[in-house]
Tab-separated table of C-alpha atoms in Angstrom:
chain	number	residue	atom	x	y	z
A	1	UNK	CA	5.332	-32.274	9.736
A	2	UNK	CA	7.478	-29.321	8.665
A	3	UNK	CA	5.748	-26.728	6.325
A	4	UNK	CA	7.460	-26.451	2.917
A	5	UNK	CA	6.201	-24.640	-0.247
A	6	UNK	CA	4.075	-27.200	-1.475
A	7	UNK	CA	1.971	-27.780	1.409
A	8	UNK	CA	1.692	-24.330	2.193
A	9	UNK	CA	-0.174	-23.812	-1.381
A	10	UNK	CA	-2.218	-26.619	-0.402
A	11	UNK	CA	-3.613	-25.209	2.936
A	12	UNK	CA	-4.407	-22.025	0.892
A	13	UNK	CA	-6.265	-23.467	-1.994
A	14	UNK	CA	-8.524	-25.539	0.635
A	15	UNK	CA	-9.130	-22.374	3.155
A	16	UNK	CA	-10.019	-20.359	0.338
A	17	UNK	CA	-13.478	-21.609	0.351
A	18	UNK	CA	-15.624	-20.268	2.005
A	19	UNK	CA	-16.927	-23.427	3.750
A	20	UNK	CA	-13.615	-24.320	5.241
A	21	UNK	CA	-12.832	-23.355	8.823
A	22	UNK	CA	-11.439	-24.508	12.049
A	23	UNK	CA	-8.219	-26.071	11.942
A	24	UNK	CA	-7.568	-26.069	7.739
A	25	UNK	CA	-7.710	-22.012	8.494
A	26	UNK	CA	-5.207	-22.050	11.090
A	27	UNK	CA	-3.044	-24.421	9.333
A	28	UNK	CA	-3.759	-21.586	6.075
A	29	UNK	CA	-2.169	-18.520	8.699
A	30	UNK	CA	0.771	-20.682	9.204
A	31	UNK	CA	1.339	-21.507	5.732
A	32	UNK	CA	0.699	-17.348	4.930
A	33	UNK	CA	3.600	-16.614	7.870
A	34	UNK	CA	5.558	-19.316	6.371
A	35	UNK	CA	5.364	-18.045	2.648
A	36	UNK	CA	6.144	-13.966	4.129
A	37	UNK	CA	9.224	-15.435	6.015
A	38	UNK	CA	10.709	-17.617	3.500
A	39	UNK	CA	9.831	-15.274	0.880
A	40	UNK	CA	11.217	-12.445	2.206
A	41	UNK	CA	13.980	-11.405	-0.447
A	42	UNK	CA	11.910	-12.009	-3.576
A	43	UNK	CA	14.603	-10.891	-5.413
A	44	UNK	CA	16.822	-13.846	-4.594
A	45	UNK	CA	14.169	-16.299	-5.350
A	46	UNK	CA	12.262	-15.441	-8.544
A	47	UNK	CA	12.345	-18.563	-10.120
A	48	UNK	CA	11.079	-20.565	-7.280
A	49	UNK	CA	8.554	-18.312	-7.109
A	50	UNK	CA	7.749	-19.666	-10.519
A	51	UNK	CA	6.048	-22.846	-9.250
A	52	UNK	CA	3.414	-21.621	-6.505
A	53	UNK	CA	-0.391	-21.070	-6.832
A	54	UNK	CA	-2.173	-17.996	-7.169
A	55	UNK	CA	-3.197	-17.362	-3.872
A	56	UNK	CA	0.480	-17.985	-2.360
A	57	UNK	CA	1.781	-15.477	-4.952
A	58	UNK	CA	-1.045	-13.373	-3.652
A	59	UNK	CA	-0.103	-13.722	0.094
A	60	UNK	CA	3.636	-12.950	-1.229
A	61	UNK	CA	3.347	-9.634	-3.330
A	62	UNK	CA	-0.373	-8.307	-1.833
A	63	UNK	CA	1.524	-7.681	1.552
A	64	UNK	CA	2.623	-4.417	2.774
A	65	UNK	CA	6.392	-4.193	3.436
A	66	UNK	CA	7.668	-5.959	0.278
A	67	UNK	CA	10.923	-4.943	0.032
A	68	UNK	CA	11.587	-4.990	-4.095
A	69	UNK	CA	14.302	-2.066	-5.926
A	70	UNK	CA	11.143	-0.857	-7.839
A	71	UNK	CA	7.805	-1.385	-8.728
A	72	UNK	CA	8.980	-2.505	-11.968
A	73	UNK	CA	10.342	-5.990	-10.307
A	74	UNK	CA	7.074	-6.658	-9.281
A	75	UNK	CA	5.194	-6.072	-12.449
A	76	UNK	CA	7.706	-8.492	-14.442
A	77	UNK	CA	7.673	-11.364	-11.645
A	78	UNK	CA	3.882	-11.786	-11.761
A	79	UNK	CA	3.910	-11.236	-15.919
A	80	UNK	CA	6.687	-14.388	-15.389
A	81	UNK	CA	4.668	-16.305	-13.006
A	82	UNK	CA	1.677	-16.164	-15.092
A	83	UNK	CA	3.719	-17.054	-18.105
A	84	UNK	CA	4.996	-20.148	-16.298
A	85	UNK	CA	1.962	-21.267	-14.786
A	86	UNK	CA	-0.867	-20.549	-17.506
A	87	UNK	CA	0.652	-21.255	-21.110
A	88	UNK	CA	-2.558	-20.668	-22.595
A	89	UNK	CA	-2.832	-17.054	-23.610
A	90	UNK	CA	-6.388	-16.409	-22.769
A	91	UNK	CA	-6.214	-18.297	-19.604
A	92	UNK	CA	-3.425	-16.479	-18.738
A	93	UNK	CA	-4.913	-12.802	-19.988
A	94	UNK	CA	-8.063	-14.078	-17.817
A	95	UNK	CA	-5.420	-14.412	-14.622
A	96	UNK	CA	-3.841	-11.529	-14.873
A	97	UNK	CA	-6.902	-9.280	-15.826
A	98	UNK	CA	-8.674	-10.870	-11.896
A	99	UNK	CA	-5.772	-10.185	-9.899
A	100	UNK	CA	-3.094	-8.192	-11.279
A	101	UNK	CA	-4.063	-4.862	-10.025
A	102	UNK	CA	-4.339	-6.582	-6.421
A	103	UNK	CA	-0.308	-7.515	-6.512
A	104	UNK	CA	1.326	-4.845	-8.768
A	105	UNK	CA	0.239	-0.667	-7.662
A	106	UNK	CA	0.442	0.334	-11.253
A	107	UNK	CA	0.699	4.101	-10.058
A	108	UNK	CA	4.636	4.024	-9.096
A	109	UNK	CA	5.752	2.361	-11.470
A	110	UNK	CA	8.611	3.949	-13.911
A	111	UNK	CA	7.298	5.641	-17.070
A	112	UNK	CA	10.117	3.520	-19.223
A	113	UNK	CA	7.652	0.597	-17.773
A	114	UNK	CA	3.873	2.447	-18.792
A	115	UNK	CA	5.187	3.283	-21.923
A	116	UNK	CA	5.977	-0.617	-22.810
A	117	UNK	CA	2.947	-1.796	-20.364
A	118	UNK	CA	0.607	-3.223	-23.529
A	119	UNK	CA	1.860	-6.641	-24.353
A	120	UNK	CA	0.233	-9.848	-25.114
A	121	UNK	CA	0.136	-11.326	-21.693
A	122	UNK	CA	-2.390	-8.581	-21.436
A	123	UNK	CA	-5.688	-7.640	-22.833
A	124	UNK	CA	-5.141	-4.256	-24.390
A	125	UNK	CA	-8.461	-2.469	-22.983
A	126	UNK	CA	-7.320	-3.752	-19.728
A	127	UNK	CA	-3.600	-2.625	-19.935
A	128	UNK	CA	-4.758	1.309	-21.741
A	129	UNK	CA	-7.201	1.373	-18.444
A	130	UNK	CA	-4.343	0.919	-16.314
A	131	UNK	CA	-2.083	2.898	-17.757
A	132	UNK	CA	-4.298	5.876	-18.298
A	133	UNK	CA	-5.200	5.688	-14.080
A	134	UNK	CA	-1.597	5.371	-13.105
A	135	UNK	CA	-0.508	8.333	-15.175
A	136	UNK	CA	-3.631	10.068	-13.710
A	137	UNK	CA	-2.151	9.722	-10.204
A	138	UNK	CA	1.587	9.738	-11.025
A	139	UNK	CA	3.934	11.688	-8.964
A	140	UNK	CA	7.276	12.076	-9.898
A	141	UNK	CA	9.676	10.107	-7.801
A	142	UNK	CA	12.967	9.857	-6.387
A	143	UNK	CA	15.097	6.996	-5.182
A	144	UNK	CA	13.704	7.399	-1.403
A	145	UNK	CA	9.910	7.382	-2.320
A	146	UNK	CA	8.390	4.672	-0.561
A	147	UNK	CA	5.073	4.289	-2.091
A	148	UNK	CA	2.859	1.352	-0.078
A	149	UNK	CA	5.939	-0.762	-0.690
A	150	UNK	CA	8.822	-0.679	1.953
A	151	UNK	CA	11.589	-0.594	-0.482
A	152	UNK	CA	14.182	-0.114	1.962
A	153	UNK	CA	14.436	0.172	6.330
A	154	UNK	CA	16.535	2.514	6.943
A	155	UNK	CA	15.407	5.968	4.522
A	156	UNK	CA	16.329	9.175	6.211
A	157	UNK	CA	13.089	10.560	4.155
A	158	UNK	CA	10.189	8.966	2.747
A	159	UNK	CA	6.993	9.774	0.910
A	160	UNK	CA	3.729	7.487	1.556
A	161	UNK	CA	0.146	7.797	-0.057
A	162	UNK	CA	-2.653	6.622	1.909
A	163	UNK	CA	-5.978	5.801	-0.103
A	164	UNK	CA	-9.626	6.341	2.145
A	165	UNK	CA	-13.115	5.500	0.697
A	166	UNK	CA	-16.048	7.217	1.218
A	167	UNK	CA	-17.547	4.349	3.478
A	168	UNK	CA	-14.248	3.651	5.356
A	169	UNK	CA	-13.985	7.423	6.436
A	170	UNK	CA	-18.050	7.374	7.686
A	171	UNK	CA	-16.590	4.189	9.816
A	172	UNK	CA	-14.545	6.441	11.425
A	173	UNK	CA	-17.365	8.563	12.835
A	174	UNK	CA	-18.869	5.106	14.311
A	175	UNK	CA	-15.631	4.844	16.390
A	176	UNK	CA	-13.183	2.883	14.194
A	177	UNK	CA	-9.431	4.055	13.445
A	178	UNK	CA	-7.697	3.700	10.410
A	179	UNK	CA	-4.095	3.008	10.226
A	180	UNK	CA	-2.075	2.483	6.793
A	181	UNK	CA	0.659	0.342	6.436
A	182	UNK	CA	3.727	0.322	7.987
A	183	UNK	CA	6.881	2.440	6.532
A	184	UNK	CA	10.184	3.354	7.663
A	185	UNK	CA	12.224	6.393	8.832
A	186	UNK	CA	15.631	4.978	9.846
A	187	UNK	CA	15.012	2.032	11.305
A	188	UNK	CA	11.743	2.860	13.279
A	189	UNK	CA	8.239	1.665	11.861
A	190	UNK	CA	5.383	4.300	11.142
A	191	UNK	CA	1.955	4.684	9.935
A	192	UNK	CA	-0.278	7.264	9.039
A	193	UNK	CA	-3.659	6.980	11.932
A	194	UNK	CA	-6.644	8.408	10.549
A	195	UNK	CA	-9.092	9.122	13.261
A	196	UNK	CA	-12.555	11.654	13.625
A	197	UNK	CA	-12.188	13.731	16.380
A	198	UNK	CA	-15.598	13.814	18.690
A	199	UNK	CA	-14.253	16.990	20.408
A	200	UNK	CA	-14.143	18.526	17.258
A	201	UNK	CA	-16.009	16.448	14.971
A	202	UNK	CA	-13.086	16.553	12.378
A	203	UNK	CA	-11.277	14.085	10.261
A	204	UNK	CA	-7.687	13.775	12.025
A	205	UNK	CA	-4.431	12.423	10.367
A	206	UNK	CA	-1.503	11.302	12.562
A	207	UNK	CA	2.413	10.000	12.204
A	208	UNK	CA	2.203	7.012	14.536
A	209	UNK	CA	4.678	5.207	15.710
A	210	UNK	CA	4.145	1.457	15.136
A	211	UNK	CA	7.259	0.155	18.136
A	212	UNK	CA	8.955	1.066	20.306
A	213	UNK	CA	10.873	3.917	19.844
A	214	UNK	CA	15.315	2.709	19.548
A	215	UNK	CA	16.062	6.880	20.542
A	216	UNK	CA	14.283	10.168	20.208
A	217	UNK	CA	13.802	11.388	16.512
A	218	UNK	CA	12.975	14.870	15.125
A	219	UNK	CA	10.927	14.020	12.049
A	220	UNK	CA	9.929	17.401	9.918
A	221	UNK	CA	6.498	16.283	7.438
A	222	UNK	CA	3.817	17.424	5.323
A	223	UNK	CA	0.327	15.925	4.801
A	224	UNK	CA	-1.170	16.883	1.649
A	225	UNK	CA	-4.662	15.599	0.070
A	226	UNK	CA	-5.866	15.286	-3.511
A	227	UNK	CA	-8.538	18.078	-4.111
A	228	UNK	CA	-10.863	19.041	-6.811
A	229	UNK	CA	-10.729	20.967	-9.054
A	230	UNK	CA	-7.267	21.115	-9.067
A	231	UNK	CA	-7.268	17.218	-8.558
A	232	UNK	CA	-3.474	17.493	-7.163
A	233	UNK	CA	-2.138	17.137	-4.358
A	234	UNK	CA	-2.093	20.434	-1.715
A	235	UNK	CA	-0.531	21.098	1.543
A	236	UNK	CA	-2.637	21.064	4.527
A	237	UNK	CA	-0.229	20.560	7.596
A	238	UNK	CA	4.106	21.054	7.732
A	239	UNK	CA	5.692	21.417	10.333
A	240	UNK	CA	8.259	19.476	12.657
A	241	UNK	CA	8.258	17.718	15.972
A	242	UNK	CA	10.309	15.343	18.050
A	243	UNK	CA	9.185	11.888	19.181
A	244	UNK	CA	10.168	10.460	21.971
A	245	UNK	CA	7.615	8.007	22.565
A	246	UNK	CA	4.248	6.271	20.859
A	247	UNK	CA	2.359	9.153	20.678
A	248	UNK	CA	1.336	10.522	17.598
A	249	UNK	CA	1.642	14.253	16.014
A	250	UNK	CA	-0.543	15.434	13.202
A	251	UNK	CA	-3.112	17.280	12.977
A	252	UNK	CA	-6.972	16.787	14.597
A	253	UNK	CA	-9.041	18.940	11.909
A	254	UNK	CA	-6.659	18.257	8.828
A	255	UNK	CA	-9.225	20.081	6.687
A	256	UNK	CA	-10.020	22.883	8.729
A	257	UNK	CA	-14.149	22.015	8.327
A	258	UNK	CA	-16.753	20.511	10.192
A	259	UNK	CA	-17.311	16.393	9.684
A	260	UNK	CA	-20.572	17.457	7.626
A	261	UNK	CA	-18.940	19.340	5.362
A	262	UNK	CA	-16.026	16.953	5.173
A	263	UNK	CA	-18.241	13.857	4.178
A	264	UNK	CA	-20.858	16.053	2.140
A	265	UNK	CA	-21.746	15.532	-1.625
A	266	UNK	CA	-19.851	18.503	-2.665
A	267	UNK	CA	-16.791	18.005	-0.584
A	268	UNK	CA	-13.262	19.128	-2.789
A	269	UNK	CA	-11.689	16.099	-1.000
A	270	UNK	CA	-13.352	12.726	-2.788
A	271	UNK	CA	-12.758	11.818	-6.130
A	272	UNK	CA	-14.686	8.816	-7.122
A	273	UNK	CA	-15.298	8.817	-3.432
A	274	UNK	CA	-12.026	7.975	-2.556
A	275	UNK	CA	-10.082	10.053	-0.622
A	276	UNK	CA	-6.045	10.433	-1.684
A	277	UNK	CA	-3.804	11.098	1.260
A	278	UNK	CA	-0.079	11.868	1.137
A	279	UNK	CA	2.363	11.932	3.472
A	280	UNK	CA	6.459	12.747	3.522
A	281	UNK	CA	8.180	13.054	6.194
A	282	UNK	CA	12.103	13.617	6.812
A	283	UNK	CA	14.261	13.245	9.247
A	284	UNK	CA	15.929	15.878	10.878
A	285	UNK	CA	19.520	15.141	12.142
């Protein structure tokens, strides 16, 4: 039987508990490919979007690569969902307040859109929390600023922040590599590879090629990471280099200090032990 909208909500309500497994959560990856796919453009389908379930519209705007104009789309289709779906003002404040700050990164959107945030659809200690954190972390933006969103595939230059906890970063000592989501220069895929270096025992931070390369491309960047007391964002690497296959450039001691002192109590680098990573990166020609 074909998938179609209704039964892929279905599959997801049932595999979200916990108890499920086996088939139902196969049947619940299909129905999350099938929702990405036919959901691709939400712009061209807002009001059918209108009529799914929480967790669909949560496999639909959670994912990396949504490709929206702004942030601002984002924020008003899920205020429109919710309005559709929960009619009730306190169910729907309830909604929104749970999940919310899961589909919509509050941090890029436009200021016209923080300044008008605080409405009924939601509660106002939760909306002046919001607001106060994005404008904490707000970086002025232009039109090619991809920010965890893939707004566009085919950017000569992009900007892309890269968020690390405390306990993901010790994971990376244990052997584990971090990658962040995919985003594009032209029309070839990257990601930002977070690594600790043994030979060094350093936190590393690479520009990885995700395919393929389609031809060789010069790519000029600059990593930069929040740090205290300043709590902005400073320079650690720029420079340029060509790629001409999967390998990675970066950096392999980004912070020019030993793992301990990286990780330690007092580091500059964690703020609320969360470590704010940004990349940007243009294209040469």
């Amino acid at each position: 039987m074909p998938m179609t909208p209704k039964s892929a909500t279905i599959y997801l309500e049932i595999a979200s508990h916990d108890l499920v497994k086996g088939d139902i959560q196969s049947l619940a990856n299909a129905a999350k490919e099938f929702l990405i796919t036919r959901y691709n453009d939400v712009m061209k389908c807002q009001d059918d979007l209108c009529i799914l379930t929480l967790p669909a519209i949560e496999v639909i705007f959670g994912r990396e690569g949504l490709q929206v104009p702004s942030e601002d789309h984002v924020y008003d289709m899920v205020v429109k969902w919710a309005q559709e779906q929960f009619p009730d003002l306190e169910e729907r404040r309830a909604v929104l307040g749970s999940c919310i700050t899961r589909l919509v990164h509050f941090s890029v959107l436009s200021s016209e859109k923080l300044d008008i945030l605080a409405c009924d659809d939601l509660d106002s200690d939760f909306s002046n929390g919001v607001v106060k954190e994005a404008l904490f972390f707000k970086v002025e933006s232009s039109k090619e600023i991809l920010n965890r969103r893939s707004i566009k595939r085919d950017y000569t230059r992009c900007i892309y922040y890269f968020d690390l906890s405390l306990d993901q970063c010790k994971r990376l000592r244990r052997g584990e590599n971090l990658d962040s989501g995919r985003f594009y220069l032209g029309k070839q895929p990257f990601c930002l590879h977070a690594v600790h270096r043994s030979t060094e025992s350093s936190f590393g931070l690479f520009l990885q090629p995700k395919d393929r390369l389609l031809k060789e491309i010069t790519i000029k960047y600059t990593f930069s990471a929040m740090q205290k007391p300043e709590i902005d964002f400073m320079n650690k690497i720029k420079t340029e280099r060509k790629f001409t296959d999967l390998s990675g450039w970066g950096k392999a001691n980004l912070f020019d200090m030993p793992w301990e002192s990286f990780v330690a109590k007092d580091s500059p680098y964690f703020i609320d032990e969360v470590l704010h990573l940004r990349a940007e990166a243009t294209i040469i020609e």
